[in-house]
């Protein structure tokens, strides 16, 4: 039995305009904070963006309309002085958030950030120079129903035994 | 309500010697294959190591006894010609595996690999030069009971609104 949120999670890019309540956002952050971090650094912080003008600015920088259309954006960041595995740490925490978002009936998509956008976003959000960011998770109620994952996606050819 | 596997998942380093059945391993791989990958590259492959001599060799390279003590090791690898976000892709898939492992009553820990070990491991496991690896997940039944995550770990100070 695969975990139901793993089966249900799809990349959601179309959101309804309905607000997401603050307790849901805190549950999502909690799911991130229960994730393991390299050497237990616990150096991840979160910027919760709901301001319309800031969301518009992020949309302009990273060029995707769901950044302004989603009611909430979560921007995970990590102190690079405390983590020697910042990309792993943010990715693990973000995955737990994606599944928790799914569990709450909400949707998200991993928006990857190019390096040139990161420079502009750090300035826009006042993020200190020593913090690292790699992605944004827009959060909202999905506006489209997407199919669940199924065994048709299972690829046994990707499995090797003992050696490649 | 936080997803129960997120609450239960802890870093397990002590394993019973009991075997893990092959269907469980396939469920874990399936959970990884249902994870999103950058630009939908689906370029992750898996080496399942059960051979005692190979596990001993990995223990010698990466210096941790659970690598030989755990009944199964999962080594996720990704084709670097197909993924432009290999660390993220492996981390996301590994997180879904860690949670699925927990769901099955099994335990694991994210074993981070230093670059010098990766060179030796690629040679040991015949992994092609263009593949990238960053971690190993040992899998087995936990030999110790670890406490669940709780709200005492929730850190509101890590949350910023709209700007840092």
mmCIF file of C-alpha atoms in Angstrom:
data_model
loop_
_atom_site.group_PDB
_atom_site.id
_atom_site.type_symbol
_atom_site.label_atom_id
_atom_site.label_comp_id
_atom_site.label_asym_id
_atom_site.label_seq_id
_atom_site.Cartn_x
_atom_site.Cartn_y
_atom_site.Cartn_z
ATOM 1 C CA UNK A 1 0.000 0.000 0.000
ATOM 2 C CA UNK A 2 1.550 3.248 -1.117
ATOM 3 C CA UNK A 3 0.919 6.267 1.149
ATOM 4 C CA UNK A 4 -2.253 7.897 -0.170
ATOM 5 C CA UNK A 5 -0.758 11.395 -0.387
ATOM 6 C CA UNK A 6 2.074 10.012 -2.550
ATOM 7 C CA UNK A 7 -0.546 8.545 -4.887
ATOM 8 C CA UNK A 8 -2.646 11.728 -4.943
ATOM 9 C CA UNK A 9 0.122 14.346 -5.245
ATOM 10 C CA UNK A 10 0.296 15.881 -8.701
ATOM 11 C CA UNK A 11 1.868 19.129 -9.911
ATOM 12 C CA UNK A 12 -0.940 21.675 -9.588
ATOM 13 C CA UNK A 13 -0.548 24.878 -11.611
ATOM 14 C CA UNK A 14 -4.181 26.094 -11.627
ATOM 15 C CA UNK A 15 -5.576 27.409 -8.388
ATOM 16 C CA UNK A 16 -8.979 28.673 -7.260
ATOM 17 C CA UNK A 17 -8.906 32.138 -5.726
ATOM 18 C CA UNK A 18 -10.295 30.868 -2.363
ATOM 19 C CA UNK A 19 -8.135 31.777 0.600
ATOM 20 C CA UNK A 20 -6.144 29.161 2.475
ATOM 21 C CA UNK A 21 -6.601 29.487 6.198
ATOM 22 C CA UNK A 22 -3.621 30.264 8.403
ATOM 23 C CA UNK A 23 -3.852 27.053 10.416
ATOM 24 C CA UNK A 24 -3.396 25.039 7.254
ATOM 25 C CA UNK A 25 -0.245 26.991 6.466
ATOM 26 C CA UNK A 26 1.102 26.304 9.949
ATOM 27 C CA UNK A 27 0.427 22.564 9.514
ATOM 28 C CA UNK A 28 2.404 22.657 6.271
ATOM 29 C CA UNK A 29 5.337 24.395 7.985
ATOM 30 C CA UNK A 30 5.175 21.870 10.820
ATOM 31 C CA UNK A 31 5.432 19.016 8.305
ATOM 32 C CA UNK A 32 8.600 20.698 7.001
ATOM 33 C CA UNK A 33 10.037 21.119 10.476
ATOM 34 C CA UNK A 34 9.567 17.399 11.212
ATOM 35 C CA UNK A 35 11.867 16.583 8.251
ATOM 36 C CA UNK A 36 15.463 15.507 8.847
ATOM 37 C CA UNK A 37 18.254 18.029 8.096
ATOM 38 C CA UNK A 38 21.942 17.343 7.515
ATOM 39 C CA UNK A 39 23.729 16.939 10.876
ATOM 40 C CA UNK A 40 20.402 18.052 12.391
ATOM 41 C CA UNK A 41 21.113 21.710 11.462
ATOM 42 C CA UNK A 42 17.419 22.765 11.592
ATOM 43 C CA UNK A 43 18.432 25.916 9.709
ATOM 44 C CA UNK A 44 15.441 26.187 7.371
ATOM 45 C CA UNK A 45 13.219 29.259 7.585
ATOM 46 C CA UNK A 46 10.093 30.130 5.613
ATOM 47 C CA UNK A 47 8.718 33.239 3.969
ATOM 48 C CA UNK A 48 4.935 33.108 3.611
ATOM 49 C CA UNK A 49 3.896 35.515 0.861
ATOM 50 C CA UNK A 50 0.269 36.640 0.633
ATOM 51 C CA UNK A 51 0.792 40.285 -0.391
ATOM 52 C CA UNK A 52 -0.564 40.828 -3.898
ATOM 53 C CA UNK A 53 2.165 43.228 -5.034
ATOM 54 C CA UNK A 54 4.958 40.915 -3.882
ATOM 55 C CA UNK A 55 3.332 37.936 -5.599
ATOM 56 C CA UNK A 56 3.082 40.004 -8.809
ATOM 57 C CA UNK A 57 6.759 40.892 -8.521
ATOM 58 C CA UNK A 58 7.685 37.205 -8.086
ATOM 59 C CA UNK A 59 5.544 36.351 -11.108
ATOM 60 C CA UNK A 60 7.447 38.985 -13.113
ATOM 61 C CA UNK A 61 10.843 37.648 -11.999
ATOM 62 C CA UNK A 62 10.151 33.940 -12.463
ATOM 63 C CA UNK A 63 7.598 34.285 -15.259
ATOM 64 C CA UNK A 64 4.826 32.004 -14.164
ATOM 65 C CA UNK A 65 1.287 33.192 -13.605
ATOM 66 C CA UNK A 66 0.524 30.778 -10.751
ATOM 67 C CA UNK A 67 2.959 32.799 -8.623
ATOM 68 C CA UNK A 68 0.492 35.671 -8.606
ATOM 69 C CA UNK A 69 -2.669 33.548 -8.925
ATOM 70 C CA UNK A 70 -2.094 31.223 -5.953
ATOM 71 C CA UNK A 71 -3.398 32.693 -2.683
ATOM 72 C CA UNK A 72 -0.209 31.816 -0.771
ATOM 73 C CA UNK A 73 3.427 31.223 -1.699
ATOM 74 C CA UNK A 74 5.862 29.406 0.587
ATOM 75 C CA UNK A 75 9.524 30.287 0.024
ATOM 76 C CA UNK A 76 11.811 27.957 2.003
ATOM 77 C CA UNK A 77 15.281 29.367 2.687
ATOM 78 C CA UNK A 78 18.265 27.985 4.601
ATOM 79 C CA UNK A 79 21.173 29.538 6.437
ATOM 80 C CA UNK A 80 24.225 28.529 4.404
ATOM 81 C CA UNK A 81 26.506 29.062 7.419
ATOM 82 C CA UNK A 82 24.688 26.295 9.278
ATOM 83 C CA UNK A 83 23.963 23.733 6.532
ATOM 84 C CA UNK A 84 26.534 21.926 4.402
ATOM 85 C CA UNK A 85 23.730 20.250 2.417
ATOM 86 C CA UNK A 86 21.355 23.151 1.672
ATOM 87 C CA UNK A 87 19.829 21.742 -1.530
ATOM 88 C CA UNK A 88 19.111 18.385 0.114
ATOM 89 C CA UNK A 89 17.728 20.010 3.275
ATOM 90 C CA UNK A 90 15.330 22.285 1.389
ATOM 91 C CA UNK A 91 14.319 19.476 -0.970
ATOM 92 C CA UNK A 92 13.491 17.029 1.831
ATOM 93 C CA UNK A 93 11.474 19.633 3.755
ATOM 94 C CA UNK A 94 9.705 20.749 0.555
ATOM 95 C CA UNK A 95 8.715 17.176 -0.254
ATOM 96 C CA UNK A 96 7.136 16.769 3.178
ATOM 97 C CA UNK A 97 5.324 20.075 2.534
ATOM 98 C CA UNK A 98 4.089 18.921 -0.900
ATOM 99 C CA UNK A 99 2.599 15.791 0.670
ATOM 100 C CA UNK A 100 1.101 17.685 3.621
ATOM 101 C CA UNK A 101 -0.409 20.201 1.177
ATOM 102 C CA UNK A 102 -1.985 17.261 -0.676
ATOM 103 C CA UNK A 103 -3.258 15.815 2.606
ATOM 104 C CA UNK A 104 -5.115 19.073 3.305
ATOM 105 C CA UNK A 105 -6.929 18.957 -0.059
ATOM 106 C CA UNK A 106 -4.694 21.717 -1.386
ATOM 107 C CA UNK A 107 -2.305 21.650 -4.327
ATOM 108 C CA UNK A 108 1.196 22.857 -5.149
ATOM 109 C CA UNK A 109 3.980 22.547 -7.702
ATOM 110 C CA UNK A 110 7.736 22.709 -7.227
ATOM 111 C CA UNK A 111 8.725 25.966 -8.916
ATOM 112 C CA UNK A 112 12.459 25.709 -9.602
ATOM 113 C CA UNK A 113 14.382 28.998 -9.436
ATOM 114 C CA UNK A 114 17.190 29.856 -11.822
ATOM 115 C CA UNK A 115 20.250 31.515 -10.250
ATOM 116 C CA UNK A 116 19.559 34.892 -11.896
ATOM 117 C CA UNK A 117 16.048 34.939 -10.398
ATOM 118 C CA UNK A 118 17.384 34.042 -6.945
ATOM 119 C CA UNK A 119 19.488 37.217 -6.911
ATOM 120 C CA UNK A 120 16.422 39.349 -7.628
ATOM 121 C CA UNK A 121 14.181 37.459 -5.199
ATOM 122 C CA UNK A 122 16.683 37.821 -2.343
ATOM 123 C CA UNK A 123 16.616 41.582 -2.898
ATOM 124 C CA UNK A 124 12.799 41.700 -3.188
ATOM 125 C CA UNK A 125 12.194 39.698 0.009
ATOM 126 C CA UNK A 126 15.122 41.149 2.049
ATOM 127 C CA UNK A 127 16.688 37.704 2.356
ATOM 128 C CA UNK A 128 20.175 37.902 3.945
ATOM 129 C CA UNK A 129 23.137 37.112 1.671
ATOM 130 C CA UNK A 130 24.081 33.948 3.594
ATOM 131 C CA UNK A 131 20.682 32.316 2.976
ATOM 132 C CA UNK A 132 20.118 29.932 0.065
ATOM 133 C CA UNK A 133 16.884 29.357 -1.836
ATOM 134 C CA UNK A 134 16.119 27.014 -4.710
ATOM 135 C CA UNK A 135 12.330 26.876 -5.104
ATOM 136 C CA UNK A 136 8.904 28.320 -4.352
ATOM 137 C CA UNK A 137 5.781 26.322 -3.458
ATOM 138 C CA UNK A 138 2.530 28.073 -4.463
ATOM 139 C CA UNK A 139 -0.376 26.849 -2.310
ATOM 140 C CA UNK A 140 -4.104 26.901 -3.038
ATOM 141 C CA UNK A 141 -7.141 24.790 -3.806
ATOM 142 C CA UNK A 142 -6.670 23.023 -7.173
ATOM 143 C CA UNK A 143 -8.860 24.285 -9.980
ATOM 144 C CA UNK A 144 -8.539 21.054 -11.966
ATOM 145 C CA UNK A 145 -8.785 17.386 -11.004
ATOM 146 C CA UNK A 146 -5.612 15.518 -11.911
ATOM 147 C CA UNK A 147 -5.323 11.718 -12.158
ATOM 148 C CA UNK A 148 -3.754 9.772 -9.303
ATOM 149 C CA UNK A 149 -0.483 7.920 -9.812
ATOM 150 C CA UNK A 150 -0.876 4.287 -10.768
ATOM 151 C CA UNK A 151 1.109 1.121 -11.367
ATOM 152 C CA UNK A 152 1.337 1.972 -15.067
ATOM 153 C CA UNK A 153 4.108 4.390 -14.041
ATOM 154 C CA UNK A 154 6.066 1.693 -12.212
ATOM 155 C CA UNK A 155 9.304 1.032 -14.110
ATOM 156 C CA UNK A 156 11.068 -2.178 -13.094
ATOM 157 C CA UNK A 157 13.798 -1.513 -15.656
ATOM 158 C CA UNK A 158 15.125 1.249 -13.408
ATOM 159 C CA UNK A 159 15.992 -1.316 -10.717
ATOM 160 C CA UNK A 160 19.390 -3.004 -10.559
ATOM 161 C CA UNK A 161 20.391 -5.733 -8.101
ATOM 162 C CA UNK A 162 23.702 -5.484 -6.195
ATOM 163 C CA UNK A 163 25.462 -3.766 -9.119
ATOM 164 C CA UNK A 164 24.444 -1.548 -12.026
ATOM 165 C CA UNK B 1 -3.549 16.726 11.092
ATOM 166 C CA UNK B 2 0.001 16.026 10.044
ATOM 167 C CA UNK B 3 0.481 12.922 7.850
ATOM 168 C CA UNK B 4 1.153 10.065 10.252
ATOM 169 C CA UNK B 5 4.289 8.852 8.466
ATOM 170 C CA UNK B 6 5.778 12.371 8.773
ATOM 171 C CA UNK B 7 5.123 12.213 12.530
ATOM 172 C CA UNK B 8 6.531 8.685 12.881
ATOM 173 C CA UNK B 9 9.606 8.974 10.647
ATOM 174 C CA UNK B 10 12.843 9.122 12.653
ATOM 175 C CA UNK B 11 16.442 8.443 11.629
ATOM 176 C CA UNK B 12 16.897 4.725 12.315
ATOM 177 C CA UNK B 13 20.496 3.505 12.637
ATOM 178 C CA UNK B 14 19.912 0.199 14.467
ATOM 179 C CA UNK B 15 18.323 -2.611 12.509
ATOM 180 C CA UNK B 16 17.168 -6.135 13.333
ATOM 181 C CA UNK B 17 18.694 -8.823 11.133
ATOM 182 C CA UNK B 18 15.232 -9.950 9.850
ATOM 183 C CA UNK B 19 14.939 -9.924 6.082
ATOM 184 C CA UNK B 20 12.785 -7.387 4.279
ATOM 185 C CA UNK B 21 10.577 -9.026 1.678
ATOM 186 C CA UNK B 22 10.982 -8.128 -1.960
ATOM 187 C CA UNK B 23 7.439 -6.775 -2.358
ATOM 188 C CA UNK B 24 8.139 -4.207 0.319
ATOM 189 C CA UNK B 25 11.212 -3.052 -1.574
ATOM 190 C CA UNK B 26 9.167 -2.718 -4.770
ATOM 191 C CA UNK B 27 6.562 -0.600 -2.924
ATOM 192 C CA UNK B 28 9.368 1.681 -1.735
ATOM 193 C CA UNK B 29 10.708 2.066 -5.281
ATOM 194 C CA UNK B 30 7.192 2.758 -6.535
ATOM 195 C CA UNK B 31 6.824 5.569 -3.974
ATOM 196 C CA UNK B 32 10.037 7.058 -5.409
ATOM 197 C CA UNK B 33 8.793 6.721 -8.989
ATOM 198 C CA UNK B 34 5.603 8.619 -8.119
ATOM 199 C CA UNK B 35 7.723 11.635 -7.079
ATOM 200 C CA UNK B 36 8.059 14.657 -9.369
ATOM 201 C CA UNK B 37 11.357 15.160 -11.221
ATOM 202 C CA UNK B 38 12.691 18.334 -12.814
ATOM 203 C CA UNK B 39 11.096 18.833 -16.251
ATOM 204 C CA UNK B 40 9.643 15.334 -15.715
ATOM 205 C CA UNK B 41 13.013 13.722 -16.539
ATOM 206 C CA UNK B 42 12.220 10.410 -14.735
ATOM 207 C CA UNK B 43 15.929 9.637 -14.895
ATOM 208 C CA UNK B 44 16.322 8.073 -11.446
ATOM 209 C CA UNK B 45 17.457 4.457 -11.176
ATOM 210 C CA UNK B 46 17.994 2.303 -8.104
ATOM 211 C CA UNK B 47 20.596 -0.192 -6.983
ATOM 212 C CA UNK B 48 19.236 -2.630 -4.400
ATOM 213 C CA UNK B 49 22.120 -4.119 -2.463
ATOM 214 C CA UNK B 50 21.614 -7.296 -0.437
ATOM 215 C CA UNK B 51 24.968 -8.996 -1.094
ATOM 216 C CA UNK B 52 26.905 -9.254 2.164
ATOM 217 C CA UNK B 53 30.347 -8.604 0.647
ATOM 218 C CA UNK B 54 29.163 -5.496 -1.196
ATOM 219 C CA UNK B 55 27.475 -4.147 1.945
ATOM 220 C CA UNK B 56 30.739 -4.726 3.857
ATOM 221 C CA UNK B 57 32.661 -2.842 1.155
ATOM 222 C CA UNK B 58 30.208 0.092 1.391
ATOM 223 C CA UNK B 59 30.583 0.044 5.175
ATOM 224 C CA UNK B 60 34.361 0.257 4.716
ATOM 225 C CA UNK B 61 34.112 3.143 2.245
ATOM 226 C CA UNK B 62 31.546 5.241 4.120
ATOM 227 C CA UNK B 63 32.461 4.075 7.612
ATOM 228 C CA UNK B 64 29.116 3.320 9.156
ATOM 229 C CA UNK B 65 28.202 -0.093 10.525
ATOM 230 C CA UNK B 66 24.512 0.123 9.571
ATOM 231 C CA UNK B 67 25.587 -0.150 5.929
ATOM 232 C CA UNK B 68 26.595 -3.763 6.558
ATOM 233 C CA UNK B 69 24.059 -4.454 9.332
ATOM 234 C CA UNK B 70 20.892 -3.408 7.469
ATOM 235 C CA UNK B 71 19.416 -6.266 5.395
ATOM 236 C CA UNK B 72 18.932 -4.040 2.319
ATOM 237 C CA UNK B 73 20.528 -0.859 1.005
ATOM 238 C CA UNK B 74 18.856 1.348 -1.613
ATOM 239 C CA UNK B 75 21.252 3.476 -3.655
ATOM 240 C CA UNK B 76 19.355 6.005 -5.810
ATOM 241 C CA UNK B 77 21.292 7.275 -8.828
ATOM 242 C CA UNK B 78 20.374 9.674 -11.620
ATOM 243 C CA UNK B 79 21.502 10.132 -15.201
ATOM 244 C CA UNK B 80 23.231 13.513 -15.208
ATOM 245 C CA UNK B 81 22.696 13.850 -18.976
ATOM 246 C CA UNK B 82 18.946 13.848 -18.440
ATOM 247 C CA UNK B 83 18.518 15.849 -15.212
ATOM 248 C CA UNK B 84 19.583 19.445 -14.652
ATOM 249 C CA UNK B 85 18.497 19.186 -10.985
ATOM 250 C CA UNK B 86 20.002 15.869 -9.872
ATOM 251 C CA UNK B 87 20.343 16.682 -6.159
ATOM 252 C CA UNK B 88 16.750 17.892 -5.937
ATOM 253 C CA UNK B 89 15.427 14.929 -7.940
ATOM 254 C CA UNK B 90 17.186 12.330 -5.776
ATOM 255 C CA UNK B 91 16.255 14.180 -2.571
ATOM 256 C CA UNK B 92 12.544 14.382 -3.435
ATOM 257 C CA UNK B 93 12.394 10.697 -4.416
ATOM 258 C CA UNK B 94 14.384 9.700 -1.318
ATOM 259 C CA UNK B 95 12.000 11.595 0.948
ATOM 260 C CA UNK B 96 9.029 9.738 -0.527
ATOM 261 C CA UNK B 97 10.992 6.510 0.051
ATOM 262 C CA UNK B 98 11.761 7.437 3.686
ATOM 263 C CA UNK B 99 8.059 7.991 4.341
ATOM 264 C CA UNK B 100 7.001 4.828 2.504
ATOM 265 C CA UNK B 101 9.619 2.856 4.463
ATOM 266 C CA UNK B 102 8.076 4.244 7.668
ATOM 267 C CA UNK B 103 4.594 3.323 6.423
ATOM 268 C CA UNK B 104 5.698 -0.314 6.053
ATOM 269 C CA UNK B 105 6.919 -0.482 9.665
ATOM 270 C CA UNK B 106 10.519 -0.349 8.497
ATOM 271 C CA UNK B 107 13.184 2.230 9.259
ATOM 272 C CA UNK B 108 15.904 4.109 7.413
ATOM 273 C CA UNK B 109 18.323 6.996 7.721
ATOM 274 C CA UNK B 110 19.637 9.365 5.051
ATOM 275 C CA UNK B 111 23.312 8.417 4.730
ATOM 276 C CA UNK B 112 25.023 11.382 3.068
ATOM 277 C CA UNK B 113 27.971 10.500 0.810
ATOM 278 C CA UNK B 114 31.112 12.606 0.629
ATOM 279 C CA UNK B 115 32.536 13.174 -2.860
ATOM 280 C CA UNK B 116 35.592 10.972 -2.251
ATOM 281 C CA UNK B 117 33.326 8.055 -1.261
ATOM 282 C CA UNK B 118 31.164 8.541 -4.345
ATOM 283 C CA UNK B 119 34.171 7.910 -6.591
ATOM 284 C CA UNK B 120 34.869 4.596 -4.843
ATOM 285 C CA UNK B 121 31.211 3.557 -4.734
ATOM 286 C CA UNK B 122 30.738 4.183 -8.462
ATOM 287 C CA UNK B 123 33.649 1.855 -9.135
ATOM 288 C CA UNK B 124 32.405 -0.795 -6.662
ATOM 289 C CA UNK B 125 28.851 -0.855 -8.079
ATOM 290 C CA UNK B 126 29.786 -0.387 -11.772
ATOM 291 C CA UNK B 127 27.838 2.874 -11.928
ATOM 292 C CA UNK B 128 28.407 4.702 -15.262
ATOM 293 C CA UNK B 129 30.391 7.945 -15.106
ATOM 294 C CA UNK B 130 27.413 10.100 -16.148
ATOM 295 C CA UNK B 131 25.312 8.991 -13.163
ATOM 296 C CA UNK B 132 25.173 11.033 -9.953
ATOM 297 C CA UNK B 133 24.631 9.743 -6.424
ATOM 298 C CA UNK B 134 24.449 11.594 -3.145
ATOM 299 C CA UNK B 135 23.089 9.186 -0.527
ATOM 300 C CA UNK B 136 22.271 5.644 0.548
ATOM 301 C CA UNK B 137 19.113 4.520 2.355
ATOM 302 C CA UNK B 138 19.629 1.417 4.519
ATOM 303 C CA UNK B 139 16.347 -0.436 5.051
ATOM 304 C CA UNK B 140 15.348 -2.835 7.810
ATOM 305 C CA UNK B 141 13.142 -3.337 10.835
ATOM 306 C CA UNK B 142 14.115 -0.854 13.566
ATOM 307 C CA UNK B 143 15.806 -2.370 16.593
ATOM 308 C CA UNK B 144 14.886 0.552 18.831
ATOM 309 C CA UNK B 145 11.678 2.526 19.362
ATOM 310 C CA UNK B 146 12.181 6.223 18.685
ATOM 311 C CA UNK B 147 9.805 8.985 19.828
ATOM 312 C CA UNK B 148 7.357 10.504 17.349
ATOM 313 C CA UNK B 149 7.684 14.141 16.309
ATOM 314 C CA UNK B 150 5.586 16.535 18.360
ATOM 315 C CA UNK B 151 4.537 20.162 18.556
ATOM 316 C CA UNK B 152 7.446 20.878 20.908
ATOM 317 C CA UNK B 153 9.597 20.899 17.745
ATOM 318 C CA UNK B 154 7.409 23.489 16.016
ATOM 319 C CA UNK B 155 9.379 26.736 15.672
ATOM 320 C CA UNK B 156 7.247 29.755 14.822
ATOM 321 C CA UNK B 157 10.341 31.975 14.877
ATOM 322 C CA UNK B 158 11.418 30.407 11.591
ATOM 323 C CA UNK B 159 8.373 31.893 9.848
ATOM 324 C CA UNK B 160 8.452 35.320 8.182
ATOM 325 C CA UNK B 161 5.477 37.042 6.565
ATOM 326 C CA UNK B 162 5.824 38.604 3.094
ATOM 327 C CA UNK B 163 9.474 39.587 3.673
ATOM 328 C CA UNK B 164 12.347 38.284 5.786
#
